[in-house]
Amino acid sequence: MTRLGITLAALTFVAFVSCKNDKKNADKKEDMKEESMKEDMDAKKDDNMASNIKKVSFSLSSKSNSNATGKVVFSEKDGLVSFNANLKGLNPGTHAIHIHEKADCSAADGTSAGGHWNPTYVDHGKWGSSAYHKGDIGNFEADADGNGFVSMQTDEWCIGCDDPKKDVVGKSIIVHEGADDFTSQPSGAAGARVSCGGIIQ
């Protein structure tokens, strides 16, 4: 083979290898681009899921010369509201817990929170019975150390929605010294208000 032929063959080989490498690099860049787009879409999906969850949390302060305090969390996802309250400093035994109509805990005895939240104007009763306030959460037990926990889920509440018959924002949580009897009107004769916290976003 002549020197010219060898040179042409070498140039052809180099061009072939270069094109092949360019294709590999292009394919690699395309794969990386697709992977990056997928990660961005997954991140946006996670952000959208997180943005669909509403949450409000707050502390309960002592009232009526008690030592009762607590932490409350409301969260809403897909139209279902979860309520969790961790309570301490209570006298052992049964206590009532309700949503009251105002987010005002300024009074020493908690009376500034108003009465039970009752946007449907029905009689007080046990949650799930024929008649009950939207704020009638119910009773719970405080253990020997004065600790209690309350948890429930419902679609009868919402967080910051446009329905005044469901929206818990602007109300308060009140813990009572005694048990709710579910019959006495308008509040179940649950005794003094020993802890209060406003539901404020």
PDB file of C-alpha atoms in Angstrom:
ATOM      1  CA  MET A   1       0.000   0.000   0.000  1.00  0.00           C
ATOM      2  CA  THR A   2       1.327   3.440  -0.887  1.00  0.00           C
ATOM      3  CA  ARG A   3       2.087   6.054   1.695  1.00  0.00           C
ATOM      4  CA  LEU A   4      -0.906   8.065   0.467  1.00  0.00           C
ATOM      5  CA  GLY A   5      -3.180   5.042   0.861  1.00  0.00           C
ATOM      6  CA  ILE A   6      -1.941   4.410   4.376  1.00  0.00           C
ATOM      7  CA  THR A   7      -2.519   8.042   5.288  1.00  0.00           C
ATOM      8  CA  LEU A   8      -6.071   8.004   3.888  1.00  0.00           C
ATOM      9  CA  ALA A   9      -6.871   4.761   5.710  1.00  0.00           C
ATOM     10  CA  ALA A  10      -5.577   6.191   8.964  1.00  0.00           C
ATOM     11  CA  LEU A  11      -7.606   9.356   8.545  1.00  0.00           C
ATOM     12  CA  THR A  12     -10.729   7.317   7.776  1.00  0.00           C
ATOM     13  CA  PHE A  13     -10.202   5.198  10.905  1.00  0.00           C
ATOM     14  CA  VAL A  14      -9.662   8.257  13.075  1.00  0.00           C
ATOM     15  CA  ALA A  15     -12.813   9.873  11.689  1.00  0.00           C
ATOM     16  CA  PHE A  16     -14.792   6.667  12.314  1.00  0.00           C
ATOM     17  CA  VAL A  17     -13.583   6.392  15.898  1.00  0.00           C
ATOM     18  CA  SER A  18     -14.227  10.091  16.487  1.00  0.00           C
ATOM     19  CA  CYS A  19     -17.800   9.833  15.170  1.00  0.00           C
ATOM     20  CA  LYS A  20     -18.399   6.766  17.309  1.00  0.00           C
ATOM     21  CA  ASN A  21     -17.106   8.551  20.405  1.00  0.00           C
ATOM     22  CA  ASP A  22     -19.203  11.618  19.573  1.00  0.00           C
ATOM     23  CA  LYS A  23     -22.294   9.385  19.358  1.00  0.00           C
ATOM     24  CA  LYS A  24     -21.455   7.760  22.693  1.00  0.00           C
ATOM     25  CA  ASN A  25     -20.984  11.164  24.310  1.00  0.00           C
ATOM     26  CA  ALA A  26     -24.229  12.430  22.799  1.00  0.00           C
ATOM     27  CA  ASP A  27     -26.092   9.343  24.019  1.00  0.00           C
ATOM     28  CA  LYS A  28     -24.561   9.767  27.473  1.00  0.00           C
ATOM     29  CA  LYS A  29     -25.574  13.440  27.597  1.00  0.00           C
ATOM     30  CA  GLU A  30     -29.106  12.532  26.500  1.00  0.00           C
ATOM     31  CA  ASP A  31     -29.339   9.862  29.222  1.00  0.00           C
ATOM     32  CA  MET A  32     -28.109  12.361  31.818  1.00  0.00           C
ATOM     33  CA  LYS A  33     -30.629  14.927  30.588  1.00  0.00           C
ATOM     34  CA  GLU A  34     -33.488  12.424  30.829  1.00  0.00           C
ATOM     35  CA  GLU A  35     -32.375  11.383  34.322  1.00  0.00           C
ATOM     36  CA  SER A  36     -32.205  15.032  35.409  1.00  0.00           C
ATOM     37  CA  MET A  37     -35.689  15.685  34.006  1.00  0.00           C
ATOM     38  CA  LYS A  38     -37.020  12.631  35.854  1.00  0.00           C
ATOM     39  CA  GLU A  39     -35.475  13.842  39.130  1.00  0.00           C
ATOM     40  CA  ASP A  40     -37.008  17.306  38.608  1.00  0.00           C
ATOM     41  CA  MET A  41     -40.431  15.769  37.958  1.00  0.00           C
ATOM     42  CA  ASP A  42     -40.130  13.567  41.064  1.00  0.00           C
ATOM     43  CA  ALA A  43     -39.129  16.594  43.151  1.00  0.00           C
ATOM     44  CA  LYS A  44     -42.087  18.604  41.851  1.00  0.00           C
ATOM     45  CA  LYS A  45     -44.380  15.673  42.601  1.00  0.00           C
ATOM     46  CA  ASP A  46     -43.072  15.527  46.184  1.00  0.00           C
ATOM     47  CA  ASP A  47     -43.511  19.310  46.528  1.00  0.00           C
ATOM     48  CA  ASN A  48     -47.091  19.081  45.268  1.00  0.00           C
ATOM     49  CA  MET A  49     -47.869  16.274  47.720  1.00  0.00           C
ATOM     50  CA  ALA A  50     -46.367  18.303  50.564  1.00  0.00           C
ATOM     51  CA  SER A  51     -48.303  21.413  49.523  1.00  0.00           C
ATOM     52  CA  ASN A  52     -51.541  19.414  49.713  1.00  0.00           C
ATOM     53  CA  ILE A  53     -50.976  18.826  53.441  1.00  0.00           C
ATOM     54  CA  LYS A  54     -52.156  21.593  55.766  1.00  0.00           C
ATOM     55  CA  LYS A  55     -50.917  21.690  59.344  1.00  0.00           C
ATOM     56  CA  VAL A  56     -51.290  23.869  62.414  1.00  0.00           C
ATOM     57  CA  SER A  57     -49.600  23.155  65.748  1.00  0.00           C
ATOM     58  CA  PHE A  58     -49.632  25.038  69.033  1.00  0.00           C
ATOM     59  CA  SER A  59     -49.173  24.754  72.789  1.00  0.00           C
ATOM     60  CA  LEU A  60     -51.768  24.646  75.539  1.00  0.00           C
ATOM     61  CA  SER A  61     -51.195  26.860  78.566  1.00  0.00           C
ATOM     62  CA  SER A  62     -52.351  26.305  82.137  1.00  0.00           C
ATOM     63  CA  LYS A  63     -55.601  27.877  83.351  1.00  0.00           C
ATOM     64  CA  SER A  64     -57.617  28.006  86.580  1.00  0.00           C
ATOM     65  CA  ASN A  65     -54.471  27.636  88.747  1.00  0.00           C
ATOM     66  CA  SER A  66     -53.702  24.209  87.264  1.00  0.00           C
ATOM     67  CA  ASN A  67     -50.433  22.762  85.971  1.00  0.00           C
ATOM     68  CA  ALA A  68     -52.015  21.358  82.809  1.00  0.00           C
ATOM     69  CA  THR A  69     -50.161  22.018  79.552  1.00  0.00           C
ATOM     70  CA  GLY A  70     -49.872  20.297  76.214  1.00  0.00           C
ATOM     71  CA  LYS A  71     -49.058  20.224  72.513  1.00  0.00           C
ATOM     72  CA  VAL A  72     -51.695  19.970  69.780  1.00  0.00           C
ATOM     73  CA  VAL A  73     -51.355  19.243  66.060  1.00  0.00           C
ATOM     74  CA  PHE A  74     -54.077  19.464  63.421  1.00  0.00           C
ATOM     75  CA  SER A  75     -53.159  18.201  59.948  1.00  0.00           C
ATOM     76  CA  GLU A  76     -55.297  17.860  56.835  1.00  0.00           C
ATOM     77  CA  LYS A  77     -54.742  15.719  53.748  1.00  0.00           C
ATOM     78  CA  ASP A  78     -57.236  14.804  51.035  1.00  0.00           C
ATOM     79  CA  GLY A  79     -60.137  16.262  53.014  1.00  0.00           C
ATOM     80  CA  LEU A  80     -59.394  14.305  56.199  1.00  0.00           C
ATOM     81  CA  VAL A  81     -58.265  16.125  59.342  1.00  0.00           C
ATOM     82  CA  SER A  82     -56.129  14.368  61.959  1.00  0.00           C
ATOM     83  CA  PHE A  83     -56.053  15.686  65.524  1.00  0.00           C
ATOM     84  CA  ASN A  84     -53.392  14.754  68.084  1.00  0.00           C
ATOM     85  CA  ALA A  85     -52.978  16.197  71.576  1.00  0.00           C
ATOM     86  CA  ASN A  86     -50.251  15.321  74.091  1.00  0.00           C
ATOM     87  CA  LEU A  87     -51.179  16.535  77.557  1.00  0.00           C
ATOM     88  CA  LYS A  88     -49.413  16.659  80.914  1.00  0.00           C
ATOM     89  CA  GLY A  89     -49.736  18.141  84.387  1.00  0.00           C
ATOM     90  CA  LEU A  90     -53.304  16.881  84.817  1.00  0.00           C
ATOM     91  CA  ASN A  91     -54.895  15.235  87.813  1.00  0.00           C
ATOM     92  CA  PRO A  92     -55.189  11.487  87.157  1.00  0.00           C
ATOM     93  CA  GLY A  93     -58.586  10.440  85.840  1.00  0.00           C
ATOM     94  CA  THR A  94     -61.084  11.366  83.133  1.00  0.00           C
ATOM     95  CA  HIS A  95     -61.027  14.775  81.469  1.00  0.00           C
ATOM     96  CA  ALA A  96     -63.048  16.397  78.696  1.00  0.00           C
ATOM     97  CA  ILE A  97     -61.485  18.121  75.707  1.00  0.00           C
ATOM     98  CA  HIS A  98     -63.419  20.391  73.357  1.00  0.00           C
ATOM     99  CA  ILE A  99     -63.023  22.934  70.588  1.00  0.00           C
ATOM    100  CA  HIS A 100     -64.302  26.310  71.796  1.00  0.00           C
ATOM    101  CA  GLU A 101     -65.510  29.163  69.630  1.00  0.00           C
ATOM    102  CA  LYS A 102     -62.725  31.760  70.064  1.00  0.00           C
ATOM    103  CA  ALA A 103     -58.928  31.625  69.837  1.00  0.00           C
ATOM    104  CA  ASP A 104     -58.686  33.749  72.976  1.00  0.00           C
ATOM    105  CA  CYS A 105     -57.020  32.244  76.028  1.00  0.00           C
ATOM    106  CA  SER A 106     -56.319  35.541  77.793  1.00  0.00           C
ATOM    107  CA  ALA A 107     -58.619  34.968  80.789  1.00  0.00           C
ATOM    108  CA  ALA A 108     -57.091  33.247  83.803  1.00  0.00           C
ATOM    109  CA  ASP A 109     -59.952  30.742  83.847  1.00  0.00           C
ATOM    110  CA  GLY A 110     -60.125  30.286  80.058  1.00  0.00           C
ATOM    111  CA  THR A 111     -63.623  31.748  79.759  1.00  0.00           C
ATOM    112  CA  SER A 112     -62.405  34.200  77.092  1.00  0.00           C
ATOM    113  CA  ALA A 113     -62.479  31.247  74.659  1.00  0.00           C
ATOM    114  CA  GLY A 114     -66.280  31.332  74.719  1.00  0.00           C
ATOM    115  CA  GLY A 115     -68.544  28.305  74.631  1.00  0.00           C
ATOM    116  CA  HIS A 116     -68.292  25.116  72.628  1.00  0.00           C
ATOM    117  CA  TRP A 117     -67.816  25.589  68.904  1.00  0.00           C
ATOM    118  CA  ASN A 118     -71.288  24.793  67.580  1.00  0.00           C
ATOM    119  CA  PRO A 119     -71.668  26.156  64.027  1.00  0.00           C
ATOM    120  CA  THR A 120     -74.650  23.908  63.276  1.00  0.00           C
ATOM    121  CA  TYR A 121     -76.609  25.048  66.368  1.00  0.00           C
ATOM    122  CA  VAL A 122     -77.481  21.610  67.719  1.00  0.00           C
ATOM    123  CA  ASP A 123     -77.512  20.173  71.249  1.00  0.00           C
ATOM    124  CA  HIS A 124     -74.335  19.117  73.011  1.00  0.00           C
ATOM    125  CA  GLY A 125     -73.662  15.382  72.961  1.00  0.00           C
ATOM    126  CA  LYS A 126     -71.195  12.603  72.299  1.00  0.00           C
ATOM    127  CA  TRP A 127     -69.289  12.731  69.018  1.00  0.00           C
ATOM    128  CA  GLY A 128     -71.030  10.537  66.451  1.00  0.00           C
ATOM    129  CA  SER A 129     -74.378  10.471  68.258  1.00  0.00           C
ATOM    130  CA  SER A 130     -77.621  11.917  66.896  1.00  0.00           C
ATOM    131  CA  ALA A 131     -76.702  15.434  68.039  1.00  0.00           C
ATOM    132  CA  TYR A 132     -73.321  16.884  68.985  1.00  0.00           C
ATOM    133  CA  HIS A 133     -71.287  20.045  68.577  1.00  0.00           C
ATOM    134  CA  LYS A 134     -68.497  20.142  65.991  1.00  0.00           C
ATOM    135  CA  GLY A 135     -66.317  20.914  68.997  1.00  0.00           C
ATOM    136  CA  ASP A 136     -67.392  17.909  71.094  1.00  0.00           C
ATOM    137  CA  ILE A 137     -64.163  15.895  70.899  1.00  0.00           C
ATOM    138  CA  GLY A 138     -64.946  13.898  74.051  1.00  0.00           C
ATOM    139  CA  ASN A 139     -63.182  12.411  77.070  1.00  0.00           C
ATOM    140  CA  PHE A 140     -59.720  10.971  77.643  1.00  0.00           C
ATOM    141  CA  GLU A 141     -57.822   9.440  80.552  1.00  0.00           C
ATOM    142  CA  ALA A 142     -54.865  11.002  82.341  1.00  0.00           C
ATOM    143  CA  ASP A 143     -52.571   8.389  83.868  1.00  0.00           C
ATOM    144  CA  ALA A 144     -51.079   8.332  87.365  1.00  0.00           C
ATOM    145  CA  ASP A 145     -48.389  10.780  86.209  1.00  0.00           C
ATOM    146  CA  GLY A 146     -50.960  13.214  84.836  1.00  0.00           C
ATOM    147  CA  ASN A 147     -50.223  12.479  81.181  1.00  0.00           C
ATOM    148  CA  GLY A 148     -52.864  11.963  78.504  1.00  0.00           C
ATOM    149  CA  PHE A 149     -53.126  11.540  74.747  1.00  0.00           C
ATOM    150  CA  VAL A 150     -56.023  12.195  72.380  1.00  0.00           C
ATOM    151  CA  SER A 151     -56.153  11.254  68.705  1.00  0.00           C
ATOM    152  CA  MET A 152     -58.950  11.291  66.134  1.00  0.00           C
ATOM    153  CA  GLN A 153     -59.665  11.774  62.426  1.00  0.00           C
ATOM    154  CA  THR A 154     -62.686  13.338  60.772  1.00  0.00           C
ATOM    155  CA  ASP A 155     -63.913  14.890  57.542  1.00  0.00           C
ATOM    156  CA  GLU A 156     -66.207  17.207  59.541  1.00  0.00           C
ATOM    157  CA  TRP A 157     -63.374  19.688  60.084  1.00  0.00           C
ATOM    158  CA  CYS A 158     -61.040  21.559  57.771  1.00  0.00           C
ATOM    159  CA  ILE A 159     -58.018  23.832  58.207  1.00  0.00           C
ATOM    160  CA  GLY A 160     -58.388  27.309  56.758  1.00  0.00           C
ATOM    161  CA  CYS A 161     -61.135  26.431  54.276  1.00  0.00           C
ATOM    162  CA  ASP A 162     -64.084  28.550  53.135  1.00  0.00           C
ATOM    163  CA  ASP A 163     -66.693  26.575  55.076  1.00  0.00           C
ATOM    164  CA  PRO A 164     -67.416  28.219  58.466  1.00  0.00           C
ATOM    165  CA  LYS A 165     -69.197  25.057  59.602  1.00  0.00           C
ATOM    166  CA  LYS A 166     -65.966  23.058  59.244  1.00  0.00           C
ATOM    167  CA  ASP A 167     -63.040  25.450  59.649  1.00  0.00           C
ATOM    168  CA  VAL A 168     -61.241  24.993  62.993  1.00  0.00           C
ATOM    169  CA  VAL A 169     -58.922  27.981  62.516  1.00  0.00           C
ATOM    170  CA  GLY A 170     -59.734  30.846  64.863  1.00  0.00           C
ATOM    171  CA  LYS A 171     -61.116  28.502  67.521  1.00  0.00           C
ATOM    172  CA  SER A 172     -59.399  27.067  70.617  1.00  0.00           C
ATOM    173  CA  ILE A 173     -58.773  23.791  72.390  1.00  0.00           C
ATOM    174  CA  ILE A 174     -59.942  23.621  76.002  1.00  0.00           C
ATOM    175  CA  VAL A 175     -59.142  20.825  78.451  1.00  0.00           C
ATOM    176  CA  HIS A 176     -61.488  20.507  81.437  1.00  0.00           C
ATOM    177  CA  GLU A 177     -60.893  19.384  84.987  1.00  0.00           C
ATOM    178  CA  GLY A 178     -63.653  16.769  84.863  1.00  0.00           C
ATOM    179  CA  ALA A 179     -65.418  14.408  82.487  1.00  0.00           C
ATOM    180  CA  ASP A 180     -68.074  15.322  79.930  1.00  0.00           C
ATOM    181  CA  ASP A 181     -71.377  13.609  80.796  1.00  0.00           C
ATOM    182  CA  PHE A 182     -72.578  14.126  77.186  1.00  0.00           C
ATOM    183  CA  THR A 183     -76.071  15.126  78.337  1.00  0.00           C
ATOM    184  CA  SER A 184     -75.911  18.352  80.390  1.00  0.00           C
ATOM    185  CA  GLN A 185     -76.509  21.400  78.202  1.00  0.00           C
ATOM    186  CA  PRO A 186     -74.759  23.245  76.805  1.00  0.00           C
ATOM    187  CA  SER A 187     -71.343  21.875  77.769  1.00  0.00           C
ATOM    188  CA  GLY A 188     -71.521  18.488  79.505  1.00  0.00           C
ATOM    189  CA  ALA A 189     -70.800  19.745  83.046  1.00  0.00           C
ATOM    190  CA  ALA A 190     -67.080  19.048  82.625  1.00  0.00           C
ATOM    191  CA  GLY A 191     -65.910  21.529  85.230  1.00  0.00           C
ATOM    192  CA  ALA A 192     -63.160  24.143  85.211  1.00  0.00           C
ATOM    193  CA  ARG A 193     -61.088  24.937  82.145  1.00  0.00           C
ATOM    194  CA  VAL A 194     -57.584  23.854  83.106  1.00  0.00           C
ATOM    195  CA  SER A 195     -55.748  24.338  79.804  1.00  0.00           C
ATOM    196  CA  CYS A 196     -56.249  26.442  76.663  1.00  0.00           C
ATOM    197  CA  GLY A 197     -54.616  27.007  73.273  1.00  0.00           C
ATOM    198  CA  GLY A 198     -55.694  29.022  70.232  1.00  0.00           C
ATOM    199  CA  ILE A 199     -55.904  27.350  66.810  1.00  0.00           C
ATOM    200  CA  ILE A 200     -54.034  29.986  64.820  1.00  0.00           C
ATOM    201  CA  GLN A 201     -52.206  29.493  61.504  1.00  0.00           C
TER     202      GLN A 201
END
